[in-house]
Short mmCIF file of C-alpha atoms in Angstrom, two decimals:
data_model
loop_
_atom_site.label_atom_id
_atom_site.label_comp_id
_atom_site.label_asym_id
_atom_site.label_seq_id
_atom_site.Cartn_x
_atom_site.Cartn_y
_atom_site.Cartn_z
CA MET A 243 92.77 -68.21 190.36
CA SER A 244 90.48 -67.19 193.15
CA ASN A 245 88.33 -64.15 192.58
CA GLN A 246 90.20 -62.43 195.40
CA VAL A 247 92.94 -61.26 193.07
CA TYR A 248 90.47 -60.00 190.47
CA ALA A 249 88.48 -58.30 193.22
CA LEU A 250 91.53 -56.53 194.55
CA ALA A 251 92.63 -55.36 191.13
CA LEU A 252 89.17 -54.37 189.93
CA ASP A 253 88.31 -52.51 193.14
CA ASN A 254 91.24 -50.20 192.47
CA THR A 255 90.26 -49.87 188.83
CA LEU A 256 86.66 -48.93 189.64
CA ARG A 257 87.91 -46.34 192.10
CA GLU A 258 90.17 -44.85 189.44
CA ILE A 259 87.35 -44.79 186.91
CA LYS A 260 85.16 -42.88 189.34
CA ASN A 261 87.98 -40.46 190.08
CA VAL A 262 88.54 -39.80 186.40
CA CYS A 263 84.87 -39.58 185.56
CA PRO A 264 82.71 -38.25 188.42
CA ASP A 265 79.61 -38.63 186.24
CA VAL A 266 79.84 -42.35 186.89
CA THR A 267 77.53 -42.64 189.88
CA ASN A 268 77.63 -46.41 190.40
CA ILE A 269 79.90 -49.07 189.00
CA PHE A 270 80.31 -52.75 189.76
CA VAL A 271 81.49 -56.02 188.25
CA PHE A 272 79.74 -59.34 188.60
CA GLU A 273 80.21 -62.84 187.31
CA GLU A 274 78.05 -65.09 185.16
CA ASN A 275 76.88 -66.86 188.33
CA ALA A 276 75.73 -63.50 189.76
CA GLN A 277 78.55 -63.27 192.29
CA THR A 278 79.75 -59.71 192.81
CA ILE A 279 83.47 -59.39 192.07
CA ALA A 280 84.03 -55.71 192.75
CA LYS A 281 81.96 -52.63 193.46
CA ASP A 282 82.29 -49.00 194.34
CA ASP A 283 81.64 -47.82 197.89
CA GLU A 284 78.38 -46.05 197.05
CA THR A 285 76.51 -49.03 195.63
CA ALA A 286 74.63 -51.19 198.12
CA GLN A 287 74.92 -54.95 197.75
CA GLU A 288 71.13 -55.25 197.75
CA THR A 289 70.90 -52.90 194.77
CA ILE A 290 73.49 -54.99 192.95
CA ASN A 291 71.60 -58.19 193.70
CA LYS A 292 68.35 -56.76 192.36
CA THR A 293 70.08 -55.40 189.26
CA VAL A 294 71.72 -58.74 188.59
CA ASP A 295 68.37 -60.50 188.99
CA ALA A 296 66.74 -58.11 186.52
CA PHE A 297 69.62 -58.58 184.10
CA GLN A 298 69.51 -62.37 184.42
CA ALA A 299 65.78 -62.28 183.67
CA ILE A 300 66.47 -60.50 180.37
CA LYS A 301 69.36 -62.84 179.65
CA ALA A 302 67.15 -65.88 180.12
CA LYS A 303 64.77 -64.60 177.44
CA SER A 304 67.43 -63.45 175.01
CA GLU A 305 68.38 -66.76 173.44
CA THR A 306 66.57 -65.65 170.32
CA ALA A 307 69.12 -62.84 170.01
CA GLY A 308 71.95 -65.36 170.19
CA GLY A 309 72.83 -64.67 173.80
CA LEU A 310 73.11 -61.40 175.63
CA GLU A 311 76.15 -59.13 175.29
CA ALA A 312 74.96 -55.78 176.60
CA VAL A 313 71.97 -53.93 177.96
CA THR A 314 71.67 -50.15 177.92
CA ILE A 315 68.79 -48.40 179.65
CA GLN A 316 68.35 -44.71 179.02
CA GLY A 317 66.29 -42.65 181.42
CA SER A 318 65.58 -38.93 181.57
CA GLU A 319 68.12 -38.47 184.38
CA GLY A 320 70.79 -41.02 183.52
CA ARG A 321 71.83 -44.24 181.92
CA VAL A 322 72.67 -47.81 182.95
CA ASN A 323 74.90 -50.00 180.86
CA ILE A 324 75.63 -53.63 181.60
CA ALA A 325 78.17 -55.14 179.23
CA SER A 326 79.94 -58.45 178.99
CA ILE A 327 83.70 -57.96 179.35
CA ASN A 328 85.86 -61.07 179.20
CA ASN A 329 84.05 -63.47 181.53
CA PHE A 330 82.59 -60.72 183.68
CA TYR A 331 79.76 -58.24 183.43
CA LEU A 332 80.44 -54.60 184.08
CA ALA A 333 77.54 -52.40 185.18
CA THR A 334 78.00 -48.66 184.86
CA VAL A 335 75.47 -46.05 185.96
CA THR A 336 76.05 -42.54 184.68
CA SER A 337 74.25 -39.24 185.04
CA LYS A 338 72.71 -37.60 182.01
CA GLU A 339 75.65 -35.19 181.80
CA ALA A 340 78.16 -38.00 181.28
CA ASP A 341 80.04 -38.28 178.00
CA GLU A 342 78.89 -41.70 176.87
CA LYS A 343 81.76 -42.28 174.46
CA PHE A 344 84.38 -41.30 177.02
CA VAL A 345 82.92 -43.54 179.72
CA ASN A 346 82.64 -46.45 177.29
CA SER A 347 86.21 -45.99 176.08
CA LEU A 348 87.46 -45.80 179.63
CA THR A 349 85.62 -48.81 181.00
CA ARG A 350 85.92 -51.06 177.97
CA ILE A 351 89.65 -50.54 177.82
CA LEU A 352 90.59 -50.44 181.48
CA ILE A 353 88.65 -53.45 182.73
CA PRO A 354 89.91 -55.90 180.07
CA THR A 355 93.42 -54.51 180.54
CA VAL A 356 93.32 -55.17 184.26
CA VAL A 357 91.81 -58.63 183.82
CA LYS A 358 94.49 -59.43 181.25
CA LEU A 359 97.24 -58.15 183.50
CA VAL A 360 96.00 -60.29 186.37
CA ASP A 361 95.88 -63.27 184.03
CA GLN A 362 99.42 -62.58 182.85
CA ILE A 363 100.86 -62.10 186.30
CA GLN A 364 99.23 -65.22 187.66
CA PRO A 365 97.23 -67.10 185.02
CA ALA A 366 94.17 -68.85 186.29
CA PRO A 367 93.79 -72.59 185.68
CA THR A 368 90.08 -71.98 185.29
CA ARG A 369 90.57 -69.21 182.79
CA SER A 370 93.58 -70.53 180.88
CA ASN A 371 91.36 -72.56 178.57
CA GLU A 372 89.62 -69.50 177.24
CA PRO A 373 89.44 -69.26 173.46
CA ALA A 374 92.12 -67.28 171.73
CA ILE A 375 92.09 -63.64 172.66
CA THR A 376 90.08 -61.63 170.23
CA ALA A 377 90.27 -58.25 168.62
CA GLU A 378 89.15 -56.71 171.90
CA LEU A 379 92.48 -57.58 173.43
CA GLU A 380 94.31 -56.19 170.43
CA LEU A 381 92.58 -52.94 171.26
CA VAL A 382 93.71 -53.33 174.84
CA GLN A 383 97.33 -53.77 173.78
CA GLU A 384 97.12 -50.61 171.75
CA SER A 385 95.59 -48.77 174.66
CA ILE A 386 98.39 -49.72 177.02
CA LYS A 387 100.84 -48.01 174.73
CA GLU A 388 98.74 -44.96 174.02
CA PRO A 389 97.11 -42.93 176.80
CA ILE A 390 93.56 -41.71 176.20
CA GLN A 391 93.76 -38.26 174.76
CA GLU A 392 91.77 -35.77 172.81
CA PRO A 393 91.96 -36.17 169.04
CA VAL A 394 94.83 -34.19 167.61
CA GLU A 395 95.18 -33.04 164.07
CA TYR A 396 98.55 -34.04 162.73
CA ALA A 397 100.36 -32.09 160.13
CA TYR A 398 102.31 -34.54 158.02
CA GLN A 399 105.63 -33.42 156.68
CA GLU A 400 108.88 -34.95 155.67
CA GLU A 401 111.06 -35.61 158.67
CA THR A 402 114.79 -35.94 158.73
CA VAL A 403 116.40 -38.97 160.31
CA GLU A 404 117.52 -36.84 163.23
CA GLU A 405 114.02 -35.60 163.89
CA VAL A 406 112.66 -39.12 163.82
CA GLU A 407 115.32 -40.31 166.24
CA HIS A 408 114.61 -37.39 168.50
CA ALA A 409 110.90 -38.12 168.40
CA GLU A 410 111.51 -41.69 169.46
CA GLN A 411 113.33 -40.61 172.60
CA PRO A 412 111.04 -41.30 175.54
CA GLU A 413 109.91 -38.13 177.25
CA GLU A 414 109.15 -37.76 180.91
CA GLU A 415 105.38 -37.88 181.18
CA THR A 416 102.93 -38.01 184.00
CA PRO A 417 101.62 -41.57 184.38
CA THR A 418 98.34 -42.30 182.64
CA VAL A 419 95.36 -43.83 184.40
CA GLU A 420 96.19 -47.19 182.83
CA GLU A 421 99.78 -47.05 184.07
CA THR A 422 98.72 -46.07 187.58
CA VAL A 423 96.19 -48.87 187.74
CA ALA A 424 98.67 -51.36 186.30
CA GLU A 425 101.29 -50.43 188.90
CA GLU A 426 98.80 -50.68 191.73
CA LEU A 427 97.59 -53.96 190.35
CA ILE A 428 101.05 -55.48 190.16
CA GLU A 429 101.75 -54.39 193.75
CA SER A 430 98.43 -55.86 194.91
CA VAL A 431 99.00 -59.17 193.19
CA LYS A 432 102.52 -59.40 194.57
CA GLU A 433 101.12 -58.86 198.07
CA VAL A 434 98.57 -61.61 197.57
CA GLN A 435 101.28 -63.92 196.21
CA ALA A 436 103.50 -63.16 199.21
CA GLU A 437 100.63 -63.96 201.58
CA SER A 438 100.01 -67.18 199.71
CA VAL A 439 103.67 -68.19 200.04
CA GLU A 440 103.60 -67.46 203.75
CA GLU A 441 100.49 -69.56 204.22
CA ASN A 442 101.20 -72.47 201.91
CA GLY A 443 104.95 -72.54 201.44
CA LEU A 444 106.66 -71.83 198.09
CA VAL A 445 104.25 -72.22 195.21
CA LEU A 446 105.57 -71.92 191.68
CA PRO A 447 103.09 -69.87 189.67
CA GLU A 448 101.67 -71.10 186.39
CA PRO A 449 103.70 -69.85 183.42
CA PRO A 450 102.08 -66.65 182.21
CA VAL A 451 100.78 -66.66 178.67
CA THR A 452 101.52 -63.47 176.78
CA GLN A 453 100.11 -62.45 173.43
CA VAL A 454 102.73 -61.01 171.10
CA ILE A 455 102.92 -59.83 167.52
CA VAL A 456 105.11 -61.70 165.08
CA GLU A 457 108.02 -59.87 163.48
CA SER A 458 110.32 -61.44 160.94
CA LEU A 459 113.87 -62.07 162.01
CA GLY A 460 115.04 -62.17 158.44
CA ARG A 461 116.99 -64.83 156.62
CA LEU A 462 120.42 -63.78 157.80
CA GLN A 463 119.85 -64.53 161.45
CA PHE A 464 122.55 -66.47 163.23
CA LYS A 465 120.38 -69.10 164.91
CA SER A 466 117.37 -70.39 163.03
CA ASP A 467 116.04 -72.29 166.05
CA THR A 468 115.90 -69.31 168.40
CA VAL A 469 113.18 -66.68 168.71
CA ARG A 470 113.67 -63.25 170.20
CA VAL A 471 111.15 -62.07 172.75
CA ASP A 472 110.33 -58.52 173.87
CA ASN A 473 112.68 -57.83 176.76
CA SER A 474 109.89 -56.46 178.98
CA VAL A 475 108.12 -59.84 178.74
CA VAL A 476 111.34 -61.63 179.66
CA GLU A 477 111.81 -59.25 182.60
CA GLN A 478 108.31 -60.14 183.81
CA TRP A 479 109.29 -63.81 183.76
CA LYS A 480 112.44 -63.05 185.72
CA ASP A 481 110.43 -61.13 188.31
CA LEU A 482 108.02 -64.01 188.59
CA TYR A 483 110.47 -66.90 188.75
CA GLY A 484 113.61 -65.28 190.17
CA ASP A 485 116.55 -67.65 189.82
CA ARG A 486 114.68 -70.35 187.98
CA ILE A 487 116.23 -71.27 184.66
CA ILE A 488 114.20 -70.42 181.61
CA GLN A 489 115.89 -71.51 178.42
CA GLU A 490 112.96 -72.26 176.16
CA VAL A 491 109.55 -70.89 175.34
CA GLU A 492 106.40 -72.48 174.04
CA LEU A 493 104.66 -70.71 171.17
CA ASP A 494 101.00 -71.20 170.32
CA ALA A 495 99.68 -69.86 167.04
CA LEU A 496 96.00 -69.03 166.88
CA ASN A 497 95.55 -71.88 164.37
CA GLY A 498 96.47 -74.38 167.09
CA LYS A 499 100.08 -75.03 165.98
CA THR A 500 102.41 -75.25 168.96
CA ILE A 501 106.17 -75.25 169.00
CA ARG A 502 108.88 -75.22 171.69
CA CYS A 503 112.14 -73.47 170.96
CA LYS A 504 115.02 -71.54 172.44
CA PHE A 505 114.73 -67.83 173.01
CA SER A 506 116.70 -64.71 173.73
CA PRO A 507 115.53 -61.23 174.72
CA ILE A 508 115.44 -58.48 172.12
CA LYS A 509 118.21 -56.13 173.10
CA ASP A 510 117.22 -53.30 170.77
CA SER A 511 115.52 -50.74 173.05
CA LYS A 512 113.13 -49.59 170.34
CA TYR A 513 111.29 -52.92 170.68
CA GLN A 514 111.09 -52.62 174.49
CA GLY A 515 107.49 -52.99 175.65
CA LYS A 516 106.13 -53.28 172.11
CA GLY A 517 104.85 -56.81 172.67
CA VAL A 518 106.67 -58.31 169.70
CA ILE A 519 108.39 -61.58 169.04
CA GLN A 520 110.96 -61.99 166.29
CA ILE A 521 110.66 -65.43 164.73
CA PRO A 522 112.95 -66.93 162.08
CA ASP A 523 111.25 -67.68 158.77
CA LYS A 524 111.69 -71.41 159.23
CA ILE A 525 109.77 -71.44 162.51
CA GLN A 526 107.14 -69.10 161.04
CA ALA A 527 106.62 -71.59 158.22
CA THR A 528 106.33 -74.49 160.67
CA MET A 529 103.74 -72.61 162.72
CA GLU A 530 101.95 -71.35 159.60
CA THR A 531 102.14 -67.83 160.89
CA SER A 532 103.66 -64.66 159.50
CA LYS A 533 104.60 -61.09 160.27
CA GLY A 534 101.82 -59.09 161.93
CA LYS A 535 99.94 -62.12 163.24
CA LEU A 536 99.47 -62.89 166.91
CA VAL A 537 100.95 -65.79 168.82
CA MET A 538 100.89 -66.74 172.48
CA VAL A 539 104.21 -67.21 174.23
CA LYS A 540 104.90 -68.74 177.62
CA PRO A 541 108.14 -69.65 179.34
CA VAL A 542 109.17 -73.24 179.93
CA VAL A 543 110.30 -73.18 183.54
CA GLU A 544 112.86 -75.81 184.53
CA MET B 198 5.31 -26.40 131.59
CA ALA B 199 5.45 -25.45 135.16
CA LYS B 200 8.07 -27.05 137.27
CA LYS B 201 6.97 -29.21 140.13
CA LYS B 202 8.22 -28.33 143.50
CA ARG B 203 10.33 -31.04 145.08
CA SER B 204 10.63 -31.54 148.72
CA ILE B 205 14.01 -32.80 149.83
CA SER B 206 14.22 -34.27 153.23
CA GLU B 207 17.53 -35.06 154.81
CA THR B 208 18.02 -38.04 157.05
CA MET B 209 19.92 -37.21 160.15
CA THR B 210 21.25 -39.55 162.69
CA THR B 211 21.26 -38.40 166.22
CA VAL B 212 23.94 -39.75 168.44
CA LEU B 213 23.60 -39.35 172.12
CA VAL B 214 26.89 -39.24 173.89
CA GLU B 215 26.86 -38.91 177.60
CA ASP B 216 30.56 -38.18 177.94
CA ASN B 217 32.41 -37.90 174.67
CA ALA B 218 35.94 -37.41 176.04
CA PRO B 219 37.03 -41.09 176.23
CA LEU B 220 35.68 -41.76 172.74
CA VAL B 221 37.66 -38.87 171.25
CA GLU B 222 40.77 -39.98 173.12
CA ALA B 223 40.41 -43.54 171.89
CA ILE B 224 40.01 -42.38 168.30
CA GLU B 225 43.07 -40.15 168.63
CA GLU B 226 45.11 -42.96 170.15
CA GLU B 227 44.06 -45.28 167.37
CA GLN B 228 45.10 -42.66 164.84
CA VAL B 229 48.50 -42.22 166.51
CA SER B 230 49.04 -45.99 166.59
CA GLN B 231 48.14 -46.26 162.91
CA ASP B 232 50.54 -43.46 162.01
CA LEU B 233 53.25 -45.07 164.09
CA ALA B 234 52.63 -48.47 162.54
CA THR B 235 52.91 -46.93 159.08
CA ARG B 236 56.18 -45.23 160.04
CA LEU B 237 57.54 -48.46 161.53
CA SER B 238 56.58 -50.40 158.41
CA GLY B 239 58.64 -47.90 156.41
CA ILE B 240 61.60 -48.46 158.72
CA CYS B 241 61.22 -52.22 158.28
CA GLU B 242 62.10 -51.73 154.62
CA ARG B 243 65.59 -50.64 155.63
CA PRO B 244 68.32 -53.24 155.22
CA GLY B 245 69.10 -55.06 158.44
CA VAL B 246 65.83 -54.21 160.20
CA LEU B 247 64.14 -57.49 161.10
CA GLY B 248 60.75 -56.23 162.22
CA PHE B 249 58.81 -54.60 165.01
CA ILE B 250 56.18 -55.15 167.67
CA LEU B 251 53.98 -52.17 168.48
CA ARG B 252 51.78 -52.40 171.54
CA ASP B 253 49.21 -49.88 172.69
CA THR B 254 46.88 -50.28 175.64
CA THR B 255 44.58 -52.72 173.88
CA THR B 256 46.14 -54.05 170.68
CA ALA B 257 49.45 -55.11 169.19
CA THR B 258 50.77 -54.75 165.66
CA ILE B 259 53.43 -57.24 164.69
CA ASN B 260 55.60 -57.16 161.60
CA LEU B 261 58.42 -59.68 161.65
CA LYS B 262 60.50 -61.17 158.87
CA GLU B 263 60.71 -64.39 160.91
CA PRO B 264 57.12 -64.93 162.09
CA GLU B 265 58.03 -68.19 163.81
CA LYS B 266 59.91 -66.16 166.43
CA ILE B 267 56.93 -64.05 167.48
CA VAL B 268 56.57 -65.72 170.86
CA ASP B 269 60.30 -65.45 171.66
CA TYR B 270 60.41 -61.81 170.67
CA ALA B 271 57.24 -60.99 172.57
CA LEU B 272 58.55 -62.63 175.75
CA LEU B 273 61.89 -60.87 175.40
CA THR B 274 60.35 -57.44 174.94
CA SER B 275 57.97 -57.85 177.87
CA GLN B 276 60.85 -58.86 180.09
CA VAL B 277 63.00 -55.99 178.85
CA LEU B 278 60.30 -53.47 179.69
CA GLU B 279 59.73 -54.94 183.15
CA SER B 280 63.43 -55.25 184.04
CA SER B 281 64.32 -51.86 182.57
CA GLN B 282 61.69 -50.11 184.65
CA GLU B 283 62.90 -51.95 187.74
CA ILE B 284 66.52 -50.95 187.12
CA SER B 285 65.52 -47.38 186.26
CA GLN B 286 63.76 -47.03 189.61
CA MET B 287 66.67 -48.52 191.53
CA PHE B 288 69.18 -46.06 190.13
CA ASN B 289 66.80 -43.09 189.93
CA LEU B 290 67.10 -42.78 186.18
CA GLY B 291 63.88 -40.78 185.95
CA GLU B 292 61.37 -41.39 183.20
CA PHE B 293 62.12 -44.47 181.11
CA GLY B 294 63.42 -43.46 177.70
CA SER B 295 64.69 -46.50 175.87
CA ALA B 296 66.42 -49.84 176.30
CA LEU B 297 68.86 -51.42 173.91
CA ILE B 298 69.48 -55.16 174.17
CA GLU B 299 72.54 -56.30 172.24
CA GLY B 300 72.83 -60.00 171.54
CA LYS B 301 75.52 -61.85 169.63
CA ASP B 302 73.41 -61.98 166.47
CA MET B 303 71.03 -59.04 166.70
CA LYS B 304 69.86 -56.16 168.83
CA THR B 305 66.51 -54.95 170.08
CA LEU B 306 65.50 -51.38 170.69
CA CYS B 307 62.60 -50.82 173.09
CA PHE B 308 61.01 -47.46 173.88
CA VAL B 309 57.73 -45.83 174.74
CA LEU B 310 56.17 -43.33 172.35
CA ASP B 311 52.76 -41.73 172.90
CA LYS B 312 51.68 -44.48 175.29
CA ASN B 313 52.74 -47.08 172.71
CA MET B 314 55.43 -49.61 173.50
CA VAL B 315 57.68 -49.92 170.46
CA ASN B 316 60.15 -52.77 169.95
CA ILE B 317 62.33 -52.82 166.87
CA PHE B 318 64.52 -55.79 166.02
CA MET B 319 67.58 -55.31 163.87
CA GLU B 320 70.93 -56.75 162.91
CA LYS B 321 73.93 -55.63 164.90
CA ASN B 322 75.35 -53.37 162.22
CA VAL B 323 72.22 -51.20 161.98
CA ASP B 324 72.51 -47.70 163.45
CA HIS B 325 69.89 -47.93 166.22
CA ALA B 326 70.22 -44.24 167.11
CA ASP B 327 69.23 -43.33 163.57
CA VAL B 328 66.28 -45.74 163.71
CA LEU B 329 65.15 -44.23 167.01
CA ASN B 330 65.35 -40.70 165.62
CA SER B 331 63.43 -41.71 162.50
CA VAL B 332 60.57 -43.15 164.55
CA ARG B 333 60.41 -40.22 166.95
CA GLN B 334 60.32 -37.58 164.22
#
């Protein structure tokens, strides 16, 4: 995928980060090859170039540390942090008043989320060979479900079934920063895709690869050769491919085992958007995976 | 028997110092460096701390558990100081406080203390903030 899509998505994300946290004075994203992907309006390109040069100079000497992951420079008036996120580097400059933990939580969750969303919506041939997604992305999945909030002390008590059911009812909430960014991102990517279709004719996008958590389907399931996929994932596929027929999915376990099988969406609304896949025991055994583990799923488009 | 009187003469050394200020400063600096080196050696005993390089204006004290990496570490720390100061100036960070370089295997903490450049190398799981506080106390 060209960097244009990432740039578009990350530009919006950086803007949102600065809106949420005004103590972030400068923020930009660059690639391994020093190319700037996205930046805020206040940061001059020349400043970015010099920063990247300085960073690359440290990186060149850091082989003894096993490669460079992050640099943090603390001054009397502020702080600069340059951290490796996915295949990019994110540079964040904050004033001394900034809450370091908050900024780190915000940036290290939002940026990977956006990059992952872009990858899911239109996976990049150049990035599809990345190693299996690590614990960082597990954190990202959690973060999509839970908005950032202040710690709350919970009082545990026995709950009746009714209370539990009531608690599970979705409430009307104001959208979180992640949701806003995700919506904007999806719109942006759709625009880019539409432009691409206009310019080049109909192009069928690469099947998106989605990471899901394995749930057991139990031994009493009707069809032992069919997996059930989170309906929100299936809806994404429908949005992407329209009338194209998708009857099967390809599953990749993190141990390298791959299997192709039939699928159906999970109709139970409590699993909606949970990122789960229900797999019969037989298929789990074939893939050498089990409940709670992660697998990658992608549609087989006819 | 009458006691004999003894004459005791003391030998005194006269030192002529034209301007004693730099000498006193140098001695004080040396003392500070020695104290710092002692403190850093204590920190090196902690699990996960791999060693340190302490540089003042004229000398360097090196204590590394992997002496064969001295050159690599020295080059890295020099570059960190240079690049950090450059970045600090660009973004108006004020006076340089510290730099933390996190690699895949280890991390390096660089800071200036009493005109001494201190570099501490440690494993990734070591609490660098605690190390920094211990040295600065």
